[in-house]
Amino acid sequence: MPLLHEDRLFPIEGRARDIARALYADIRDLPIISPHGHTDPRWYAENAPFPDPAQLFVTPDHYVFRMLCSQGVALADLGVPRVDGGATETDGRKIWRLFAQNYHLFRATPSRLWLDYSFQNVFGIDRPLNAGSADWYFDHIAECLAKPEFRPRALFERFNIEAIATTEAATDDLRWHRMIRDSGWTGRVITAYRPDGVIDPEMEGFAENVALMGEQTGEDTTTWAGYLNAHRARRAYFKEFGATSSDHGHPSARTEDLPQADAAALFTKALRGECTPDEADAFRAHMLTEMARMSLDDGLVLQIHPGSRRNHSDPVMAMHGRDKGFDIPGRTDYVAALRPLLNAVGMRTDLSVILFTLDETSYARELAPLAGVYPCLKLGPAWWFHDSAEGMRRFREMTTETAGFYNTVGFNDDTRAFCSIPARHDVARRVDCAYLATLVATGRLSENDAPELAYDLAYGLAKRAYKL
Amino acid sequence: MPLLHEDRLFPIEGRARDIARALYADIRDLPIISPHGHTDPRWYAENAPFPDPAQLFVTPDHYVFRMLCSQGVALADLGVPRVDGGATETDGRKIWRLFAQNYHLFRATPSRLWLDYSFQNVFGIDRPLNAGSADWYFDHIAECLAKPEFRPRALFERFNIEAIATTEAATDDLRWHRMIRDSGWTGRVITAYRPDGVIDPEMEGFAENVALMGEQTGEDTTTWAGYLNAHRARRAYFKEFGATSSDHGHPSARTEDLPQADAAALFTKALRGECTPDEADAFRAHMLTEMARMSLDDGLVLQIHPGSRRNHSDPVMAMHGRDKGFDIPGRTDYVAALRPLLNAVGMRTDLSVILFTLDETSYARELAPLAGVYPCLKLGPAWWFHDSAEGMRRFREMTTETAGFYNTVGFNDDTRAFCSIPARHDVARRVDCAYLATLVATGRLSENDAPELAYDLAYGLAKRAYKL
Amino acid sequence: MPLLHEDRLFPIEGRARDIARALYADIRDLPIISPHGHTDPRWYAENAPFPDPAQLFVTPDHYVFRMLCSQGVALADLGVPRVDGGATETDGRKIWRLFAQNYHLFRATPSRLWLDYSFQNVFGIDRPLNAGSADWYFDHIAECLAKPEFRPRALFERFNIEAIATTEAATDDLRWHRMIRDSGWTGRVITAYRPDGVIDPEMEGFAENVALMGEQTGEDTTTWAGYLNAHRARRAYFKEFGATSSDHGHPSARTEDLPQADAAALFTKALRGECTPDEADAFRAHMLTEMARMSLDDGLVLQIHPGSRRNHSDPVMAMHGRDKGFDIPGRTDYVAALRPLLNAVGMRTDLSVILFTLDETSYARELAPLAGVYPCLKLGPAWWFHDSAEGMRRFREMTTETAGFYNTVGFNDDTRAFCSIPARHDVARRVDCAYLATLVATGRLSENDAPELAYDLAYGLAKRAYKL
């Protein structure tokens, strides 16, 4: 028996399901455009086999280990490294068994859909994962991973990825991207400019990062003008490796458009580590507007990913460090927050700012009204905790009526879990076809217009919005 | 092929659809009660032909031009006037073509449903609008508009409008309403009292407006007592022209019930232009309670329309002025905000305060619990960006269980787009019938009770709530 | 004709409905676990007949009298007592008639479902309630109530209640619980520890309550250490009467973990009535963390019920007192608010903190992400205004994808309306089966896994989470 339902995520009612099926049949095999994500470029550069199943599916996936943690499994028992280098589980089979025993926890979660998709479609498995099948699963997947057709480049091609963006810090040397380019392999792996480490005065190592950026660019980054020039140079460098976008993960969506002298003064304070929290926030906020102005020159699409309260647990931060599943969304305001940036550049038709949110209350109230009028704004897809069937449905239901489809940008998988990429795009394609089918069946969309929209939501919008 | 699906907005499943159809069949032809809107009384007074199709459908409709603007069309190219009188497009056909070329942007939006309804049912069109049909459309509609049966009064009668309210500033002379009355035409067009211009100290021309109100009423509006008396007199004047309601479009739902001496002191500061922003806010807040007290005397229904952050873009405000699609909703609190007014008059059963919101998070959390207990409170329908199929569905799903149906007031079209009036009421009637049908089909409403509710939601509640 | 639809609350579409029916058939007759509620232990202790129908269904039910009040019925006319002892209606029949005349107000509300369930299944009625049937209803129910099989213990057994928790103040002498225990009756009625009256410095009688707690325990509650010991002693006393949980109804979810000296200083100020509002809030906030630490010792499950703005109407509070339907939900933050407690004890796997909310915007944004990672956290069911079909559906749709099912705790009826207990559990069971059926029909849940989940949602999770 297959792990996956053939008609999963489609409407239940027969006629609507038929429409969804027909729309999906036409777009299911379109190439994948993955314009925003966190896969490791080293994979594509070295093309080494993936390590064991636990390292592929459990230990690095925050969706997976956070759920296990919530039911009392210690992160260390899943192999999650400790900051102090203390011992954590290293036996992949033991980690896998713990995961398998608790697989029922994932019932009705997106992780379950992604994992079952990978098990069935990538590894050809047709029996359910549980305590009884754990060892069989482990052996089977380990055996596959040893074969050439499961190496990163082979999977990349099998997944039909037309283009994928990774995300690198502004000061990254992009060595893996260079190695990919030099290898002659034709897979399109591009970078994206993520300057949080040189923009956020509260980030550890901020001053050192800025200094490094100075060395990399030959600019005097102790001055405001030199600092901005260094950004310009690094952006140009990233563009050499295919970058078409920058990305900004601020705590809030606050923007500012300060007088240059004030911004320069804040920058000096920031370098000295003398910013108050509000000044640090103002500096980050102002830098979004500077980034937007640079985008007017170099064409990079500007992505804003705000609203995560990072590292919520002090003990977990102390023991395991950042990005360990303890980032919790919070209320996020856009209307007042974006106003300075929008007053500065919002009416430009040659700028593209893509907004994401972890606060769904902003969809209908703020984001759709903003994107539905400002030429520079587009809405990113349902993100992170909302990258799910219900999350995507709510996104469409709450944004389409005010912003339409053409102020959205298709799907982002935003993942570091390589095998989940086709699974996630498949979920998005199914959910969007289901949504379109429902619109057709309720007379809100013409049957003639639906196929074009299905194509655009699956492929065309992402390609155009990210200039790929 | 018709532009509109016969069963649009009904449930997809067969039995539920049948119930919805039956409910709708009984109420679809009920007269329209339009108790809150912004059509121009001059239309009914002069009964002149509407100008060209672009002036009817594009240039004055903020839903339409904001979407076009969001995709890079300049407002000036749509004929939207400039504050400085600078040139904007005046060729209706050119504007219409631009609109037609971009008609795909409106897929699955309420504007599309309203427009197609008008094209099909008002202008008898059965081919889709697009770049290819643009000129044909323009000519056909222009030809119709020249005929007597497309003049405002003829359409009013054809639309089966039993009563419609326009909205006028407190200082309006109501000349067009007088002209309608004097004409002997029997169409019921009434006004509504909108005193924002004489209540909001931050509104341009506040002091001049208050002075004008003094002249109009013979009251000394430099004093607090005279100012209140002037309101009473203007309300009485509006009642002569049919007004049954006042309307208040404040930035927030804040109310205050200040000691009279404090209110008087604020008023004096306001006249002098010396209010701080918070004092201006407090004055507006207090005036809602004064208006409620006047309603106890004169019976006007008090409508509160809070929560829009107006004129979000400084460049657009500078170039095109107010009401150009750049009003963005924001979070709105009701629980603490309304408390002073409710402590003053909330338990009165002879007062009616109708609350609207642009913040859907308040439906289930605040508005339904408030309206579900205070005798004076009722909930206005899904408003503005939420005047849509999904918006109306969410309104019912999030308010009915706590506030029931009888603390709601039927539909408001709130529009200045005349041809959209029957289209909007039709959407509301269909969505409400769909909701009722779903309740019946899931055993949450008796089949016997549903027709009465369908009638009340389409007609009875609006008539009673607005005393029409 | 029965009052209730056989398939109520199930999906409309045939296959999904069939799945829901099958799931429900297997769990509909499971015993009721009612781990959080407000029934009066005196009922079970004395086992006296319930008074007349109005006293059973109208006068004490805030859902019922608030809706009637919203449409202009005076609380006094429903027999709701006055603080000053002034006259209110005492004629049950008159109250019942008023209720029956207005029964249409409850269309599509949960109250209507609960009432009709009681009428049909508890009192065997098959005609609808309205003005015409009011007297018949009153006589029929009154006649039933006089019979032994309608006494509290008989109904308890007929309702198939396996265990029910009442809620008592920390200083309650638990006399009725003692009387139940001493009676030899085997019905499992347990208490729960509700210390708001000795934790909230702003509660009337705080200092007296703390002094009383000192007398009850022999501790010196004028000292911080003695006060904490008194809590420990009272918790132990409550455990003798079956308590497995404490419950905390704070205005917000704020927690603090203050240095003990600071907490002690606040306590001293609190006893003297000298706390500022913020200090009172900080003290309540700190006490949640103290309660959590005590739970680590004694195993009580800690329930947090935040976010109600109590006694919103001053005139109603003055005339009728607390708990009269004028408690209104407000925005509630959890992410920052819970951090101090979670930093102190959040990673403990031997602690259980159950979170409730009246602010549905927190489900997907805050509560599911928090409960989906912290081992100590679980999510309570949809609460109060959200204890409804739509409310439960939204709860599942917005929490399951991130927190799964196993970080939730089954259903709480949270009621003082005895006859509504089986009705409410039936609604929850049906809505959960409908949700599971929808997941199965859309391929998001395996058909094999659904029955186990239906069992757990109806019975198993509540039993385990509350250690019953």
CSV table of C-alpha atoms in Angstrom, one decimal, chain C residues 147-436:
chain,number,residue,atom,x,y,z
C,147,LYS,CA,-38.2,12.3,40.1
C,148,PRO,CA,-35.3,10.5,41.7
C,149,GLU,CA,-33.7,9.7,38.3
C,150,PHE,CA,-33.1,13.4,37.7
C,151,ARG,CA,-31.2,14.0,40.9
C,152,PRO,CA,-27.6,14.9,40.5
C,153,ARG,CA,-26.0,11.5,41.3
C,154,ALA,CA,-28.5,9.7,39.0
C,155,LEU,CA,-27.7,12.1,36.2
C,156,PHE,CA,-24.0,11.8,36.9
C,157,GLU,CA,-24.3,8.1,36.4
C,158,ARG,CA,-26.6,8.3,33.4
C,159,PHE,CA,-24.1,10.8,31.8
C,160,ASN,CA,-21.5,8.1,32.2
C,161,ILE,CA,-19.0,10.5,33.9
C,162,GLU,CA,-15.9,8.6,34.9
C,163,ALA,CA,-14.4,11.6,36.7
C,164,ILE,CA,-15.3,15.2,37.1
C,165,ALA,CA,-13.2,18.0,38.6
C,166,THR,CA,-14.8,21.0,40.4
C,167,THR,CA,-12.8,24.1,41.1
C,168,GLU,CA,-12.4,25.5,44.6
C,169,ALA,CA,-10.7,28.5,46.1
C,170,ALA,CA,-7.4,27.8,47.9
C,171,THR,CA,-9.2,28.6,51.2
C,172,ASP,CA,-12.3,26.5,50.6
C,173,ASP,CA,-12.9,24.0,53.3
C,174,LEU,CA,-13.9,21.4,50.8
C,175,ARG,CA,-16.8,20.4,53.0
C,176,TRP,CA,-18.9,19.1,50.1
C,177,HIS,CA,-16.0,17.0,48.8
C,178,ARG,CA,-15.6,15.5,52.3
C,179,MET,CA,-19.3,14.9,52.4
C,180,ILE,CA,-19.2,13.1,49.0
C,181,ARG,CA,-16.3,11.0,50.2
C,182,ASP,CA,-18.0,10.2,53.5
C,183,SER,CA,-21.2,9.2,51.8
C,184,GLY,CA,-19.8,6.1,50.2
C,185,TRP,CA,-21.1,7.1,46.8
C,186,THR,CA,-18.6,6.0,44.2
C,187,GLY,CA,-18.9,8.8,41.7
C,188,ARG,CA,-15.5,10.3,41.2
C,189,VAL,CA,-15.8,14.0,42.0
C,190,ILE,CA,-12.5,15.7,42.6
C,191,THR,CA,-11.5,19.2,43.4
C,192,ALA,CA,-8.9,21.5,41.7
C,193,TYR,CA,-6.7,24.1,43.4
C,194,ARG,CA,-7.7,27.7,42.4
C,195,PRO,CA,-5.6,30.1,44.4
C,196,ASP,CA,-6.4,33.4,42.6
C,197,GLY,CA,-7.9,34.8,45.8
C,198,VAL,CA,-4.6,34.4,47.7
C,199,ILE,CA,-2.4,35.2,44.7
C,200,ASP,CA,-3.9,38.3,43.2
C,201,PRO,CA,-3.3,41.4,45.3
C,202,GLU,CA,-6.0,43.2,43.5
C,203,MET,CA,-8.7,40.7,44.4
C,204,GLU,CA,-11.1,41.8,47.1
C,205,GLY,CA,-10.2,40.3,50.4
C,206,PHE,CA,-6.7,39.3,49.4
C,207,ALA,CA,-5.1,39.9,52.8
C,208,GLU,CA,-8.0,38.3,54.7
C,209,ASN,CA,-7.7,35.2,52.4
C,210,VAL,CA,-4.0,34.9,53.0
C,211,ALA,CA,-4.6,35.2,56.8
C,212,LEU,CA,-7.3,32.5,56.6
C,213,MET,CA,-4.9,30.3,54.7
C,214,GLY,CA,-2.4,30.8,57.5
C,215,GLU,CA,-5.0,29.7,60.1
C,216,GLN,CA,-5.9,26.7,58.0
C,217,THR,CA,-2.4,25.5,57.7
C,218,GLY,CA,-0.7,26.7,60.9
C,219,GLU,CA,1.8,28.7,58.8
C,220,ASP,CA,2.8,32.3,59.5
C,221,THR,CA,1.5,33.7,56.2
C,222,THR,CA,2.7,37.2,57.1
C,223,THR,CA,6.1,35.9,55.9
C,224,TRP,CA,7.0,34.9,52.4
C,225,ALA,CA,8.3,31.6,53.5
C,226,GLY,CA,5.3,30.9,55.5
C,227,TYR,CA,3.0,31.9,52.7
C,228,LEU,CA,4.7,29.5,50.3
C,229,ASN,CA,4.5,26.8,52.9
C,230,ALA,CA,0.8,27.5,53.3
C,231,HIS,CA,0.4,27.0,49.6
C,232,ARG,CA,2.2,23.7,49.8
C,233,ALA,CA,0.0,22.6,52.7
C,234,ARG,CA,-3.3,23.6,50.9
C,235,ARG,CA,-2.2,21.9,47.7
C,236,ALA,CA,-1.6,18.7,49.8
C,237,TYR,CA,-5.0,19.1,51.4
C,238,PHE,CA,-6.6,19.5,47.9
C,239,LYS,CA,-4.8,16.4,46.8
C,240,GLU,CA,-6.5,14.5,49.6
C,241,PHE,CA,-9.7,15.3,47.8
C,242,GLY,CA,-8.5,14.0,44.5
C,243,ALA,CA,-7.0,17.2,43.0
C,244,THR,CA,-4.6,16.6,40.2
C,245,SER,CA,-4.4,20.2,39.0
C,246,SER,CA,-4.2,23.8,39.9
C,247,ASP,CA,-5.9,26.6,37.9
C,248,HIS,CA,-5.0,30.2,37.4
C,249,GLY,CA,-7.2,32.8,35.9
C,250,HIS,CA,-4.9,35.8,35.4
C,251,PRO,CA,-5.6,38.9,33.3
C,252,SER,CA,-2.6,38.1,31.2
C,253,ALA,CA,-0.1,35.2,30.7
C,254,ARG,CA,2.7,37.2,32.2
C,255,THR,CA,5.2,35.2,34.2
C,256,GLU,CA,8.2,36.3,36.2
C,257,ASP,CA,11.0,34.5,38.0
C,258,LEU,CA,12.1,37.1,40.5
C,259,PRO,CA,14.9,36.8,43.0
C,260,GLN,CA,13.3,35.5,46.2
C,261,ALA,CA,14.0,38.7,48.1
C,262,ASP,CA,12.2,40.7,45.5
C,263,ALA,CA,9.2,38.4,45.5
C,264,ALA,CA,9.1,38.5,49.3
C,265,ALA,CA,9.2,42.3,49.2
C,266,LEU,CA,6.3,42.4,46.7
C,267,PHE,CA,4.4,40.0,49.0
C,268,THR,CA,4.8,42.3,51.9
C,269,LYS,CA,3.5,45.2,49.9
C,270,ALA,CA,0.6,43.1,48.6
C,271,LEU,CA,-0.5,42.2,52.1
C,272,ARG,CA,-0.4,45.9,53.0
C,273,GLY,CA,-2.4,46.8,50.0
C,274,GLU,CA,0.4,48.9,48.7
C,275,CYS,CA,1.1,47.4,45.4
C,276,THR,CA,1.0,49.5,42.3
C,277,PRO,CA,-1.0,47.8,39.4
C,278,ASP,CA,2.3,46.8,37.8
C,279,GLU,CA,3.6,45.4,41.1
C,280,ALA,CA,0.4,43.4,41.6
C,281,ASP,CA,0.8,42.1,38.1
C,282,ALA,CA,4.5,41.2,38.7
C,283,PHE,CA,3.5,39.3,41.9
C,284,ARG,CA,0.8,37.3,40.1
C,285,ALA,CA,3.3,36.6,37.3
C,286,HIS,CA,6.0,35.4,39.8
C,287,MET,CA,3.5,33.2,41.6
C,288,LEU,CA,2.9,31.2,38.4
C,289,THR,CA,6.5,30.2,38.4
C,290,GLU,CA,6.3,29.4,42.1
C,291,MET,CA,3.3,27.2,41.4
C,292,ALA,CA,5.2,25.5,38.7
C,293,ARG,CA,8.0,24.7,41.0
C,294,MET,CA,5.5,23.3,43.6
C,295,SER,CA,4.1,21.2,40.8
C,296,LEU,CA,7.5,19.7,40.3
C,297,ASP,CA,7.3,18.5,43.9
C,298,ASP,CA,3.6,17.5,44.2
C,299,GLY,CA,2.7,16.6,40.6
C,300,LEU,CA,-0.3,18.9,40.2
C,301,VAL,CA,-0.9,19.9,36.6
C,302,LEU,CA,-0.8,23.7,36.2
C,303,GLN,CA,-3.5,25.3,34.1
C,304,ILE,CA,-3.3,28.9,32.9
C,305,HIS,CA,-6.5,30.6,31.8
C,306,PRO,CA,-5.5,34.1,30.8
C,307,GLY,CA,-6.9,37.0,28.9
C,308,SER,CA,-10.4,37.8,30.1
C,309,ARG,CA,-11.1,41.5,30.8
C,310,ARG,CA,-13.4,40.9,33.7
C,311,ASN,CA,-16.5,42.9,34.7
C,312,HIS,CA,-16.3,45.2,31.6
C,313,SER,CA,-19.5,47.1,32.6
C,314,ASP,CA,-19.3,49.3,35.7
C,315,PRO,CA,-23.1,49.6,36.1
C,316,VAL,CA,-23.6,45.8,35.8
C,317,MET,CA,-20.8,45.1,38.2
C,318,ALA,CA,-22.4,47.6,40.7
C,319,MET,CA,-25.9,46.1,40.3
C,320,HIS,CA,-25.2,42.4,39.8
C,321,GLY,CA,-21.6,41.7,40.7
C,322,ARG,CA,-19.0,39.4,39.1
C,323,ASP,CA,-19.5,36.7,36.4
C,324,LYS,CA,-22.5,38.2,34.8
C,325,GLY,CA,-21.6,37.7,31.2
C,326,PHE,CA,-19.6,41.0,30.9
C,327,ASP,CA,-16.1,39.4,30.8
C,328,ILE,CA,-14.7,40.2,27.4
C,329,PRO,CA,-11.6,38.6,25.9
C,330,GLY,CA,-8.6,40.7,24.8
C,331,ARG,CA,-5.4,40.3,23.0
C,332,THR,CA,-3.0,38.0,24.9
C,333,ASP,CA,0.7,37.6,24.4
C,334,TYR,CA,2.4,34.3,25.2
C,335,VAL,CA,5.8,34.5,23.7
C,336,ALA,CA,7.4,37.1,25.9
C,337,ALA,CA,5.0,36.5,28.7
C,338,LEU,CA,5.8,32.9,29.4
C,339,ARG,CA,9.5,33.2,28.9
C,340,PRO,CA,10.5,33.7,32.5
C,341,LEU,CA,8.6,30.6,33.6
C,342,LEU,CA,9.9,28.6,30.7
C,343,ASN,CA,13.4,29.6,31.3
C,344,ALA,CA,13.0,28.4,34.9
C,345,VAL,CA,11.3,25.1,34.3
C,346,GLY,CA,10.2,24.8,30.7
C,347,MET,CA,12.6,21.9,29.8
C,348,ARG,CA,11.4,19.7,32.6
C,349,THR,CA,9.7,16.6,31.4
C,350,ASP,CA,8.1,15.9,34.8
C,351,LEU,CA,6.0,19.1,34.7
C,352,SER,CA,2.8,19.7,32.8
C,353,VAL,CA,1.6,23.3,32.1
C,354,ILE,CA,-1.7,23.5,30.1
C,355,LEU,CA,-2.3,26.8,28.3
C,356,PHE,CA,-5.7,28.1,27.3
C,357,THR,CA,-6.5,31.2,25.3
C,358,LEU,CA,-9.3,33.5,24.4
C,359,ASP,CA,-7.2,35.0,21.6
C,360,GLU,CA,-7.4,32.7,18.7
C,361,THR,CA,-4.7,34.6,16.8
C,362,SER,CA,-2.2,33.0,19.2
C,363,TYR,CA,-3.0,29.4,18.2
C,364,ALA,CA,-0.9,29.2,15.0
C,365,ARG,CA,1.4,32.1,15.8
C,366,GLU,CA,2.4,31.4,19.4
C,367,LEU,CA,0.8,28.6,21.2
C,368,ALA,CA,1.4,25.8,18.7
C,369,PRO,CA,5.0,26.8,18.2
C,370,LEU,CA,5.6,26.9,22.0
C,371,ALA,CA,3.8,23.7,22.8
C,372,GLY,CA,5.4,22.1,19.7
C,373,VAL,CA,8.9,22.4,21.3
C,374,TYR,CA,8.7,22.9,25.1
C,375,PRO,CA,8.4,19.5,26.9
C,376,CYS,CA,6.3,21.0,29.8
C,377,LEU,CA,3.7,22.7,27.6
C,378,LYS,CA,0.4,21.3,26.4
C,379,LEU,CA,-2.6,23.1,24.8
C,380,GLY,CA,-5.9,23.2,26.4
C,381,PRO,CA,-9.0,22.9,24.1
C,382,ALA,CA,-10.9,25.8,22.5
C,383,TRP,CA,-12.2,27.7,25.5
C,384,TRP,CA,-15.3,29.7,26.6
C,385,PHE,CA,-16.4,31.8,23.6
C,386,HIS,CA,-14.5,29.3,21.4
C,387,ASP,CA,-16.1,26.2,22.9
C,388,SER,CA,-18.2,25.8,19.7
C,389,ALA,CA,-18.1,23.9,16.4
C,390,GLU,CA,-16.3,26.7,14.6
C,391,GLY,CA,-14.1,27.4,17.5
C,392,MET,CA,-13.0,23.8,17.8
C,393,ARG,CA,-12.4,23.5,14.1
C,394,ARG,CA,-10.2,26.6,14.1
C,395,PHE,CA,-8.3,25.3,17.1
C,396,ARG,CA,-7.5,22.0,15.3
C,397,GLU,CA,-6.7,23.7,11.9
C,398,MET,CA,-4.4,26.2,13.5
C,399,THR,CA,-2.6,24.0,16.0
C,400,THR,CA,-2.3,20.5,14.6
C,401,GLU,CA,0.2,21.2,11.9
C,402,THR,CA,2.8,22.6,14.3
C,403,ALA,CA,1.9,21.0,17.6
C,404,GLY,CA,0.4,17.7,16.5
C,405,PHE,CA,-2.3,16.0,18.5
C,406,TYR,CA,-0.2,14.8,21.3
C,407,ASN,CA,0.6,18.2,22.7
C,408,THR,CA,-3.2,18.8,23.2
C,409,VAL,CA,-5.2,17.4,26.1
C,410,GLY,CA,-8.7,16.4,24.9
C,411,PHE,CA,-11.8,18.3,25.8
C,412,ASN,CA,-12.7,20.4,28.9
C,413,ASP,CA,-16.3,21.3,29.4
C,414,ASP,CA,-15.5,24.1,31.8
C,415,THR,CA,-19.1,24.4,32.8
C,416,ARG,CA,-21.4,25.0,35.7
C,417,ALA,CA,-24.4,23.9,33.6
C,418,PHE,CA,-24.8,20.3,34.6
C,419,CYS,CA,-27.1,19.1,31.9
C,420,SER,CA,-24.8,20.6,29.2
C,421,ILE,CA,-21.9,18.3,30.1
C,422,PRO,CA,-22.9,15.3,27.9
C,423,ALA,CA,-24.0,17.8,25.2
C,424,ARG,CA,-20.7,19.6,25.2
C,425,HIS,CA,-18.6,16.4,25.1
C,426,ASP,CA,-20.8,15.2,22.3
C,427,VAL,CA,-20.1,18.4,20.3
C,428,ALA,CA,-16.4,18.0,20.9
C,429,ARG,CA,-16.4,14.3,19.9
C,430,ARG,CA,-18.4,15.0,16.7
C,431,VAL,CA,-16.2,18.0,15.7
C,432,ASP,CA,-13.0,16.0,16.3
C,433,CYS,CA,-14.3,13.1,14.3
C,434,ALA,CA,-15.3,15.5,11.5
C,435,TYR,CA,-11.8,16.9,11.6
C,436,LEU,CA,-10.1,13.5,11.5
